[in-house]
mmCIF file of C-alpha atoms in Angstrom:
data_model
loop_
_atom_site.group_PDB
_atom_site.id
_atom_site.type_symbol
_atom_site.label_atom_id
_atom_site.label_comp_id
_atom_site.label_asym_id
_atom_site.label_seq_id
_atom_site.Cartn_x
_atom_site.Cartn_y
_atom_site.Cartn_z
ATOM 1 C CA MET A 87 0.000 0.000 0.000
ATOM 2 C CA VAL A 88 1.148 3.527 -0.759
ATOM 3 C CA VAL A 89 -0.017 6.326 1.530
ATOM 4 C CA VAL A 90 0.497 9.820 0.129
ATOM 5 C CA GLY A 91 0.625 12.678 2.614
ATOM 6 C CA GLY A 92 2.424 13.909 5.690
ATOM 7 C CA GLY A 93 -0.299 14.944 8.099
ATOM 8 C CA PHE A 94 -1.580 13.079 11.115
ATOM 9 C CA ILE A 95 -4.289 11.282 9.105
ATOM 10 C CA ALA A 96 -1.703 9.908 6.644
ATOM 11 C CA LEU A 97 0.560 8.797 9.495
ATOM 12 C CA GLU A 98 -2.321 7.276 11.424
ATOM 13 C CA PHE A 99 -3.513 5.169 8.502
ATOM 14 C CA ALA A 100 0.047 4.188 7.546
ATOM 15 C CA THR A 101 0.749 2.905 11.066
ATOM 16 C CA ILE A 102 -2.621 1.136 11.331
ATOM 17 C CA MET A 103 -2.069 -0.673 8.054
ATOM 18 C CA ASP A 104 1.519 -1.514 9.017
ATOM 19 C CA GLY A 105 0.259 -2.942 12.312
ATOM 20 C CA LEU A 106 -2.197 -5.113 10.397
ATOM 21 C CA GLY A 107 0.663 -6.572 8.383
ATOM 22 C CA THR A 108 0.396 -4.512 5.198
ATOM 23 C CA ASP A 109 3.578 -3.452 3.426
ATOM 24 C CA VAL A 110 3.327 0.360 3.524
ATOM 25 C CA THR A 111 5.235 3.054 1.683
ATOM 26 C CA LEU A 112 4.593 6.611 2.907
ATOM 27 C CA MET A 113 5.312 9.291 0.308
ATOM 28 C CA TYR A 114 5.553 12.895 1.448
ATOM 29 C CA ARG A 115 6.547 15.870 -0.675
ATOM 30 C CA GLY A 116 8.377 17.687 2.134
ATOM 31 C CA ASP A 117 11.522 17.147 4.189
ATOM 32 C CA LEU A 118 9.655 15.889 7.272
ATOM 33 C CA PHE A 119 6.013 15.065 7.958
ATOM 34 C CA LEU A 120 3.633 16.803 10.400
ATOM 35 C CA ARG A 121 4.469 20.330 9.261
ATOM 36 C CA GLY A 122 3.407 22.837 11.888
ATOM 37 C CA PHE A 123 4.006 20.463 14.813
ATOM 38 C CA ASP A 124 6.946 20.652 17.236
ATOM 39 C CA ASP A 125 10.196 19.870 15.371
ATOM 40 C CA ASP A 126 11.651 17.701 18.147
ATOM 41 C CA MET A 127 8.485 15.600 18.189
ATOM 42 C CA ARG A 128 8.489 15.273 14.397
ATOM 43 C CA THR A 129 12.111 14.126 14.379
ATOM 44 C CA HIS A 130 11.528 11.698 17.243
ATOM 45 C CA LEU A 131 8.493 10.213 15.508
ATOM 46 C CA LYS A 132 10.460 9.781 12.280
ATOM 47 C CA GLU A 133 13.222 7.950 14.155
ATOM 48 C CA GLU A 134 10.691 5.732 15.959
ATOM 49 C CA MET A 135 8.954 4.871 12.696
ATOM 50 C CA GLU A 136 12.265 4.075 11.008
ATOM 51 C CA ASN A 137 13.376 1.820 13.881
ATOM 52 C CA ASN A 138 10.107 0.228 15.002
ATOM 53 C CA SER A 139 7.845 -0.111 11.992
ATOM 54 C CA GLY A 140 7.969 -1.649 8.574
ATOM 55 C CA ILE A 141 6.877 1.589 6.903
ATOM 56 C CA ASP A 142 9.114 2.705 4.051
ATOM 57 C CA LEU A 143 9.374 6.478 4.547
ATOM 58 C CA LYS A 144 10.016 8.459 1.379
ATOM 59 C CA PHE A 145 10.477 12.189 1.951
ATOM 60 C CA ASN A 146 10.793 14.795 -0.808
ATOM 61 C CA THR A 147 8.779 12.412 -2.934
ATOM 62 C CA ASP A 148 5.858 13.430 -5.081
ATOM 63 C CA PRO A 149 3.874 10.846 -7.049
ATOM 64 C CA LYS A 150 3.624 12.006 -10.645
ATOM 65 C CA GLU A 151 1.899 9.034 -12.230
ATOM 66 C CA ILE A 152 -0.190 6.065 -11.179
ATOM 67 C CA ARG A 153 -0.638 3.180 -13.592
ATOM 68 C CA LYS A 154 -3.118 0.365 -13.142
ATOM 69 C CA GLN A 155 -1.474 -2.849 -14.241
ATOM 70 C CA ASP A 156 -3.080 -5.830 -15.975
ATOM 71 C CA ASP A 157 -3.196 -7.847 -12.732
ATOM 72 C CA GLY A 158 -5.136 -5.056 -10.950
ATOM 73 C CA SER A 159 -2.177 -3.761 -8.938
ATOM 74 C CA PHE A 160 -0.850 -0.216 -9.238
ATOM 75 C CA LEU A 161 2.508 1.245 -10.147
ATOM 76 C CA VAL A 162 3.256 4.597 -8.493
ATOM 77 C CA ILE A 163 5.975 6.586 -10.229
ATOM 78 C CA ASP A 164 7.515 9.559 -8.427
ATOM 79 C CA GLN A 165 9.043 12.745 -9.813
ATOM 80 C CA ASP A 166 12.458 11.057 -10.149
ATOM 81 C CA GLY A 167 11.114 8.013 -11.986
ATOM 82 C CA ASN A 168 11.302 5.683 -8.969
ATOM 83 C CA GLU A 169 8.555 3.054 -8.991
ATOM 84 C CA VAL A 170 6.578 1.435 -6.181
ATOM 85 C CA GLU A 171 4.184 -1.420 -6.904
ATOM 86 C CA CYS A 172 1.192 -1.763 -4.608
ATOM 87 C CA ASP A 173 -2.349 -3.096 -4.330
ATOM 88 C CA SER A 174 -3.906 0.114 -3.020
ATOM 89 C CA ILE A 175 -3.235 3.841 -2.669
ATOM 90 C CA LEU A 176 -4.536 6.223 -0.020
ATOM 91 C CA TYR A 177 -4.286 9.958 -0.590
ATOM 92 C CA ALA A 178 -4.399 11.904 2.685
ATOM 93 C CA THR A 179 -3.146 15.225 1.421
ATOM 94 C CA GLY A 180 -5.389 17.690 3.184
ATOM 95 C CA ARG A 181 -8.533 19.530 2.440
ATOM 96 C CA LYS A 182 -9.735 23.015 1.651
ATOM 97 C CA GLY A 183 -11.060 24.909 4.652
ATOM 98 C CA LYS A 184 -14.725 25.911 4.574
ATOM 99 C CA ILE A 185 -14.501 29.559 5.571
ATOM 100 C CA ASP A 186 -16.952 30.980 3.019
ATOM 101 C CA GLY A 187 -19.837 32.714 4.725
ATOM 102 C CA LEU A 188 -18.007 33.267 8.016
ATOM 103 C CA ASN A 189 -17.565 36.967 7.199
ATOM 104 C CA LEU A 190 -14.035 36.919 8.621
ATOM 105 C CA GLU A 191 -13.092 40.075 6.744
ATOM 106 C CA SER A 192 -15.595 42.103 8.775
ATOM 107 C CA ALA A 193 -13.709 41.078 11.929
ATOM 108 C CA GLY A 194 -10.388 41.919 10.273
ATOM 109 C CA VAL A 195 -9.164 38.309 10.280
ATOM 110 C CA HIS A 196 -6.498 37.760 7.648
ATOM 111 C CA THR A 197 -7.033 34.756 5.344
ATOM 112 C CA GLU A 198 -4.956 33.175 2.583
ATOM 113 C CA ASN A 199 -7.376 31.454 0.230
ATOM 114 C CA SER A 200 -9.169 29.007 2.555
ATOM 115 C CA PHE A 201 -6.394 29.090 5.167
ATOM 116 C CA ILE A 202 -6.440 31.183 8.359
ATOM 117 C CA PRO A 203 -2.819 31.775 9.411
ATOM 118 C CA VAL A 204 -2.047 31.694 13.128
ATOM 119 C CA ASN A 205 1.024 32.371 15.268
ATOM 120 C CA GLU A 206 2.876 29.996 17.590
ATOM 121 C CA TYR A 207 0.036 30.385 20.118
ATOM 122 C CA SER A 208 -2.665 29.489 17.526
ATOM 123 C CA GLN A 209 -3.851 33.109 17.463
ATOM 124 C CA THR A 210 -5.014 34.846 14.292
ATOM 125 C CA ASN A 211 -3.933 38.396 13.485
ATOM 126 C CA VAL A 212 -6.961 39.431 15.623
ATOM 127 C CA PRO A 213 -6.203 37.758 18.988
#
């Protein structure tokens, strides 16, 4: 199984499937998963997953093509041409926030598309 993503949902499903005996490859486009979380915790979790799970962690990896093969399996090809064969693929790459209709601009809350940026204390620009 290939899991694409680096958030807590991707990691949760990757570890569940690994625990059930599935061969799992986790592909994440960034340097280290769980962006926005504490860096020490992210590094520790990466080390624990490398040492205590069967999950093949692939950072700086972006799937560019998925081919369904004649036997029903899939071939995932990344941006460098590396290939991973699997029986299933789970994309857990995030979602668009539903902020339409909240009238945030009237309160002066800064938004970036559907994202509401916050500081290190999870405060918007209008604390």
